[in-house]
Each structure stands twice: as structure tokens, then as C-alpha cells.
Amino acid sequence: MIKPESLLKVDRLSKRFRSKWAVNELTFALSPGSIVGLLGGNGAGKTTTLSMLLGLLEPTSGSIRLFGHDFVKNRHAVLHRMNFCSPYVDLPQRLTVRENLRVFARLYGVHNSSARIEKLTADFRLLELMDQPIRRLSSGQKTRVSLAKALINQPEFLLLDEPTASLSPDVSQWIRQRLRDYRDQTGASILFASHDMREVELLCDEVVMMSHGRLIEQGSPQDLQDRHQRDSLEEVFLALNEQGGGA
Amino acid sequence: MNTSTIGRISALLLRYFFLLRSSWPRLLEIAYWPTVQMIIWGFTSVHFSNSSPELTAGGILISAVLVWDSLFRSHISYTLSFLEEMWSRNLANLFVSPLRPWELILSLATVSMIRTLIGMVPAALLAIPFFGVSVFELGLPLLGFFLNLVFTGWAISQAVTGILLRYGLGAESLTWMLPFLLAPFSCIYYPLETLPGWMQTIAQYLSTTYVFEGMRALVLHDEWKPDLLWKAFLLNVIYFILGLGVFCLAFRSARNRGLLLQSGE
């Protein structure tokens, strides 16, 4: 069901690679100020969906309306209002943290970029890392810098592809709290792709569950558990997969 | 061009400036190869001038080396800057930003021009005290030769970066191969008539041939032939459009196949 006040409306979105449907007739919406988890196992179609929502991948069919614009046809009308972070995409390794943030601030046309970088430096505890090249940082530090880059333009819509993958539980928890703070302070919407059910349960207001490129369930984590009479999202996901012959 | 576009292009220029600043070997390399080439060909020229002075009259060999290098440098500088984004897996960050593909092209061309000048000017200046050859004596036509070859370099780069987008780093060797494919047909060191008939036919469709024929006419016979420069320019316009077409098609194909997120080592 598409909500009229949605910031993002995805309608029957599909992507086919040769004969395989990576995403098949996916429909969901995202309200302003919500954190939505895109949940699914390996090969469920999460990254393919995110790539289409970022304009990196051309959909085979379906539509994406973002901020009221037809994103497939005119993504440049809204790209300055969004950003993303993924552990699978790096920042220039030889540039320092400060240089990277300066470049991306300019790329996104951030006004008063020095103040913005200063704020992000404080928020993500980057002060002692600012003059270090990215290649010398640990994976946890890189994630903090990538998130700072993702927030450089104060995006109204933030897309995150498994941002806490391979991070220790304490760092993951710290990052989840920063994301929650950002949403609370700015009213931004966050779409969060993950296969970590526990993390999605902790962070997201709503969940879109995918399997084999299809939407198999959606709702708030608590609603889904109640509806399927299970104690956790993981159990809901496993039950749904069993029913549907999933992964 | 609006202020947002200028801001985004300046962001990329800043990125490449930071990159060069972070690595002195990269900076040194820009001027190193043109200078080494100039020295090797300079001594070759000195050697030939004793036995066959007509081969080296007016410093033609050194001038040809320097002018040819402007094509090679402009192409390599453009393509290497693009490859830096692939090596560092940063392309996705750029393509999800408000940066438009044509702004990326303009940024790469600007960086290429700056790097080519940084590489060529010291080599050209060193040729004066070392071998008594000044390409600057060619005057205004030198600018025409130089710009035409830089333009050819960009046309090749557009096609190569498109192929890199589509086929990934497996196609990296094309960066080095393609300019050398043109070299034998371009009549850099010998007149067009030296080539066998079938090669002459191909050479006539290359902008580079007209640049070097024009340069030889000027250096050896003191004859300025602007028509040759115009032919070169018109061919370059066609090549540039073709190169741009390859890039656009490859970009579209990469976007369709989901390669923009995966590009990297």
C-alpha cells in the first residue's frame, strides 16, 4: 500500500539480469522521518534495490518517485538531497579524512563546509584521524568516516548498505545510536539494507523483507512478530522462507 | 555553466590536487617521462646530425618527440585520473553525488591539460640548453599542433574510459596500447610517402598525420600550412564525438548491468 505522504514510492520495481529477476515487482513506500530496514538473505535483491534507488542501476521496469520526482528519468533533480554509505565502496585511499570531507562537501555544494566538517568531526569522533590517509584507518574508523561523508550534505534521504558489516558489537551499537540521533535531529528518512535481523529489529521503525527479489512481508518489527507469532524477526524471516521455499 | 557545476568540477580538481600532493613520485613522474624521452632522442639526434644532417635539420626529431608526447601525456593523464577512481573504488561515490557525467569529463580534461603542461614545459625548456632546440620558436603554430594532439588524446581517452567502465580493470592495458597503435600511421618521424600504400590510406584519416606533416613543412621548409591544421582539427572533432559516443554507450550499458557499484580492484 503506497502512502500518499511518502517521501519515496517504489512501485512494481523490477530488475532482470539476463533471464534472472534480481528484483521482481517490488512495491513499498517510505515516510519522512522513518528508518526502514530492507531485510533479506544473500541474493535477496537488497543491494540491487539500493543500486536502483541510488541511480547506479537502470530498472527493467517499474517506477521510483523520490521527493515527488520521477527518479528513473531525472535523478539529478534530487541527488543533492540524498547520500549513501556502504562498506563495499571506498573513499579515495590516499587522501586524508579532512581532504575527503572537503572534496565531498564541495561536490555536494555544502554551504559553510568548514562548520559542517567540524560538526561531523565532533559527532563521529574523528578529530585525531583528520590528517590520516584513509588507507591507514581500521575498518571501524573507515565506517565512521564513510558515515561522516554520507551526512556531509545533511541528506533528507540516507541509504545505507550494511554499514555495520564486519564491525564489533560496541562500534555497531555506537553507529546505530548516531543514526537514530541524526534522524531525530533532522527528520531525515533512512533506508537500511542488512541481513542482520537483530540490528534491523533494534534500529528500524519498519521492515521490508525480501527473498529471491520479491517482497515477502512488511510492517513494523513488532507487528511482524505478532502477526507470525514469533519471538524475533529472524524467526519470522526463517518461517517465511520455509513457507515460500526461500533461501 | 552555473555555480553548482563549477563547484562540482572544482571539487574534482581539488581531489586530484590532493592526490598529487600526497605522492611525490606521482608528481615527479609527470615530468620524468617526457624529459627522459627528450634526452634519449636528443642524443640520437646529435648522433644522426654527424652522419645525416638532413634527418635532424631544425631539431625536427626533438620537436617531433615533444609534440607527439603531448598526445600521449594528455591521454594518459586523463585516463589515469579516471583509473584512480576505479582503483580506489570511488566511482560509486561520484555517480551517486550530484556530479553529472559531462562534468566528470570536463574535470578529467582540465586535469589532463594541467598535467600535460606540467610534464611538457620542463622537457621543452630543458631541450634548449641541452641540444639548442626550442620548440617555442615554432611560434603560434606550435599552439595549434599542441592543442590538436591534446584533443586527439582526449578523444582516445573517452573511448578508453568508456571501455573501462563497461569491461572493468581487465581492459586497463588499452590505456597504454591505443596511442601506440596510432603512432606508426601518424608519420611522427618520417613523411607520409615513406609508408606503403595501404598504410597511407589509413594515415589520411588520422588527425595526427596532418599535425606532423604540417610541423615538418614548417621546420624543414619554413612553410606554414594552416589547411593541414584545419584538417586535423575537423578529424579531431569527429573523433571526439565518436569517443564521447563510446563513453555514453558504455556508461549506459554499465548502468544497465550494475557495473557502476562493482567497479574496482
XYZ file of C-alpha atoms in Angstrom, chain A residues 6-227:
222
model
C 5.544 9.148 1.213
C 8.994 10.565 0.574
C 9.852 7.522 -1.506
C 7.393 5.482 -3.517
C 8.653 2.351 -5.198
C 6.077 0.824 -7.472
C 6.426 -2.613 -9.123
C 10.164 -2.110 -9.414
C 11.918 -4.911 -11.259
C 15.391 -5.679 -12.479
C 16.290 -8.591 -14.685
C 19.840 -9.731 -15.384
C 19.631 -11.960 -18.467
C 16.947 -14.498 -17.529
C 17.101 -13.957 -13.753
C 14.884 -11.491 -11.931
C 17.082 -9.954 -9.222
C 14.189 -7.761 -8.081
C 10.652 -8.639 -9.036
C 7.672 -6.276 -8.780
C 8.842 -4.648 -5.549
C 6.424 -2.099 -4.101
C 6.948 -0.191 -0.900
C 6.995 3.350 0.448
C 8.992 5.325 2.944
C 7.537 8.094 5.114
C 9.509 11.183 6.057
C 11.455 10.657 9.276
C 11.252 6.867 9.245
C 14.003 4.275 9.403
C 13.147 1.349 7.181
C 15.106 -1.862 7.059
C 15.490 -3.726 3.804
C 15.935 -7.217 5.078
C 16.845 -10.404 3.306
C 19.395 -13.162 2.966
C 22.192 -13.306 0.440
C 20.887 -12.817 -3.083
C 17.539 -11.461 -1.857
C 17.891 -8.354 -4.016
C 18.727 -5.766 -1.332
C 21.839 -4.341 -2.988
C 20.158 -4.397 -6.407
C 17.245 -2.433 -4.935
C 19.592 0.072 -3.285
C 21.550 0.469 -6.512
C 18.356 1.361 -8.374
C 17.387 3.802 -5.619
C 20.792 5.442 -5.959
C 20.608 5.740 -9.734
C 23.548 3.360 -10.212
C 21.382 0.741 -11.871
C 18.684 1.148 -14.504
C 15.463 -0.687 -13.569
C 13.987 -3.068 -16.128
C 10.512 -1.823 -15.240
C 8.565 -0.068 -12.521
C 8.865 3.389 -11.065
C 10.648 5.239 -8.293
C 9.245 8.544 -7.082
C 11.524 10.404 -4.730
C 10.651 13.813 -3.272
C 7.850 13.834 -5.847
C 10.248 13.452 -8.794
C 10.468 10.610 -11.263
C 13.852 9.352 -10.098
C 14.436 6.976 -13.020
C 14.070 9.753 -15.568
C 15.525 12.679 -13.640
C 17.701 11.575 -10.779
C 19.841 14.713 -10.908
C 16.893 16.728 -9.606
C 17.205 15.040 -6.208
C 20.699 13.552 -5.869
C 21.861 16.554 -3.826
C 19.193 15.743 -1.208
C 20.380 12.190 -0.590
C 23.570 10.291 0.181
C 24.770 6.795 0.889
C 27.301 4.682 2.687
C 28.446 1.154 2.015
C 31.424 -0.863 3.217
C 31.769 -2.068 -0.376
C 32.528 1.402 -1.715
C 35.685 3.144 -0.545
C 36.745 6.722 -0.267
C 39.977 7.747 -2.035
C 42.604 5.907 -0.015
C 45.490 8.345 -0.376
C 43.515 11.375 0.673
C 43.270 12.221 4.350
C 39.952 12.243 6.184
C 39.921 16.057 6.108
C 40.689 16.158 2.360
C 37.962 13.626 1.600
C 35.376 15.554 3.566
C 36.402 18.817 1.887
C 36.110 17.264 -1.585
C 32.690 15.753 -0.902
C 31.436 18.935 0.766
C 32.307 20.818 -2.402
C 30.853 18.091 -4.621
C 27.520 18.394 -2.792
C 27.651 22.198 -2.749
C 27.620 22.388 1.066
C 27.436 25.972 2.333
C 29.771 26.806 5.190
C 31.533 23.486 4.726
C 34.134 24.187 7.447
C 31.434 24.365 10.116
C 29.748 21.240 8.748
C 33.027 19.287 8.726
C 33.763 20.496 12.253
C 30.366 19.245 13.453
C 30.794 15.853 11.799
C 34.322 15.607 13.202
C 32.886 16.026 16.684
C 29.841 13.777 16.112
C 31.892 10.898 14.743
C 34.954 11.433 16.982
C 37.253 11.980 14.037
C 39.455 14.743 15.427
C 42.571 12.617 15.874
C 42.038 10.978 12.468
C 41.560 14.091 10.362
C 45.082 14.169 8.932
C 45.381 10.415 8.442
C 45.046 8.956 4.950
C 42.031 6.668 4.652
C 44.238 3.666 3.849
C 45.736 3.777 7.369
C 42.389 3.550 9.168
C 40.838 0.459 10.749
C 37.527 -0.806 9.352
C 35.620 0.766 12.254
C 37.319 4.110 11.663
C 36.631 3.868 7.920
C 32.957 3.275 8.625
C 32.822 6.382 10.813
C 34.453 8.433 8.063
C 32.119 6.970 5.407
C 29.143 7.889 7.554
C 30.504 11.402 8.030
C 30.816 11.632 4.242
C 27.263 10.309 3.882
C 25.970 13.049 6.178
C 28.097 15.850 4.734
C 25.173 17.374 2.826
C 22.648 16.757 5.625
C 20.693 14.386 3.382
C 16.955 14.134 3.758
C 17.192 10.581 2.498
C 20.063 8.355 3.550
C 20.707 4.916 2.059
C 22.916 2.524 3.963
C 24.112 -0.815 2.681
C 25.130 -2.966 5.641
C 27.020 -0.110 7.293
C 27.999 -2.183 10.301
C 29.172 -5.262 8.396
C 32.340 -6.672 9.986
C 32.252 -4.237 12.903
C 32.425 -5.207 16.569
C 29.123 -5.082 18.533
C 30.106 -1.974 20.525
C 31.021 0.009 17.379
C 27.823 -1.217 15.678
C 25.756 -0.073 18.642
C 27.515 3.307 18.648
C 26.793 3.758 14.912
C 23.133 2.796 15.331
C 22.819 5.446 18.026
C 24.392 8.106 15.746
C 21.917 7.214 13.007
C 18.994 7.433 15.384
C 20.259 10.809 16.628
C 20.588 12.068 13.075
C 17.024 11.049 12.232
C 15.682 12.601 15.442
C 17.538 15.881 14.902
C 16.816 16.346 11.202
C 13.703 14.317 10.441
C 15.578 12.539 7.654
C 14.496 9.147 6.322
C 16.870 6.222 6.339
C 16.740 3.074 4.253
C 18.923 0.447 5.774
C 19.822 -2.759 3.908
C 21.010 -5.574 6.094
C 20.880 -9.293 6.649
C 21.422 -8.783 10.365
C 17.896 -9.302 11.694
C 18.777 -8.275 15.251
C 20.223 -4.986 14.067
C 17.161 -4.176 11.985
C 14.948 -5.028 14.939
C 16.906 -2.582 17.112
C 17.034 0.291 14.668
C 14.139 0.250 12.243
C 10.568 1.515 12.549
C 9.518 -0.629 9.651
C 10.852 -3.621 7.790
C 10.625 -4.620 4.149
C 11.509 -8.306 3.903
C 12.779 -9.672 0.619
C 13.507 -13.116 -0.674
C 14.552 -14.035 -4.210
C 13.929 -10.489 -5.374
C 10.360 -10.374 -4.091
C 8.762 -8.620 -1.184
C 7.601 -11.288 1.220
C 6.435 -9.210 4.166
C 6.424 -5.678 5.528
C 5.457 -3.884 8.694
C 6.969 -2.801 11.978
C 9.256 -5.363 13.662
C 6.742 -5.839 16.489
C 3.778 -6.185 14.092
C 5.604 -8.833 12.106
C 6.451 -10.814 15.215
C 2.860 -10.584 16.446
C 1.402 -11.444 13.057
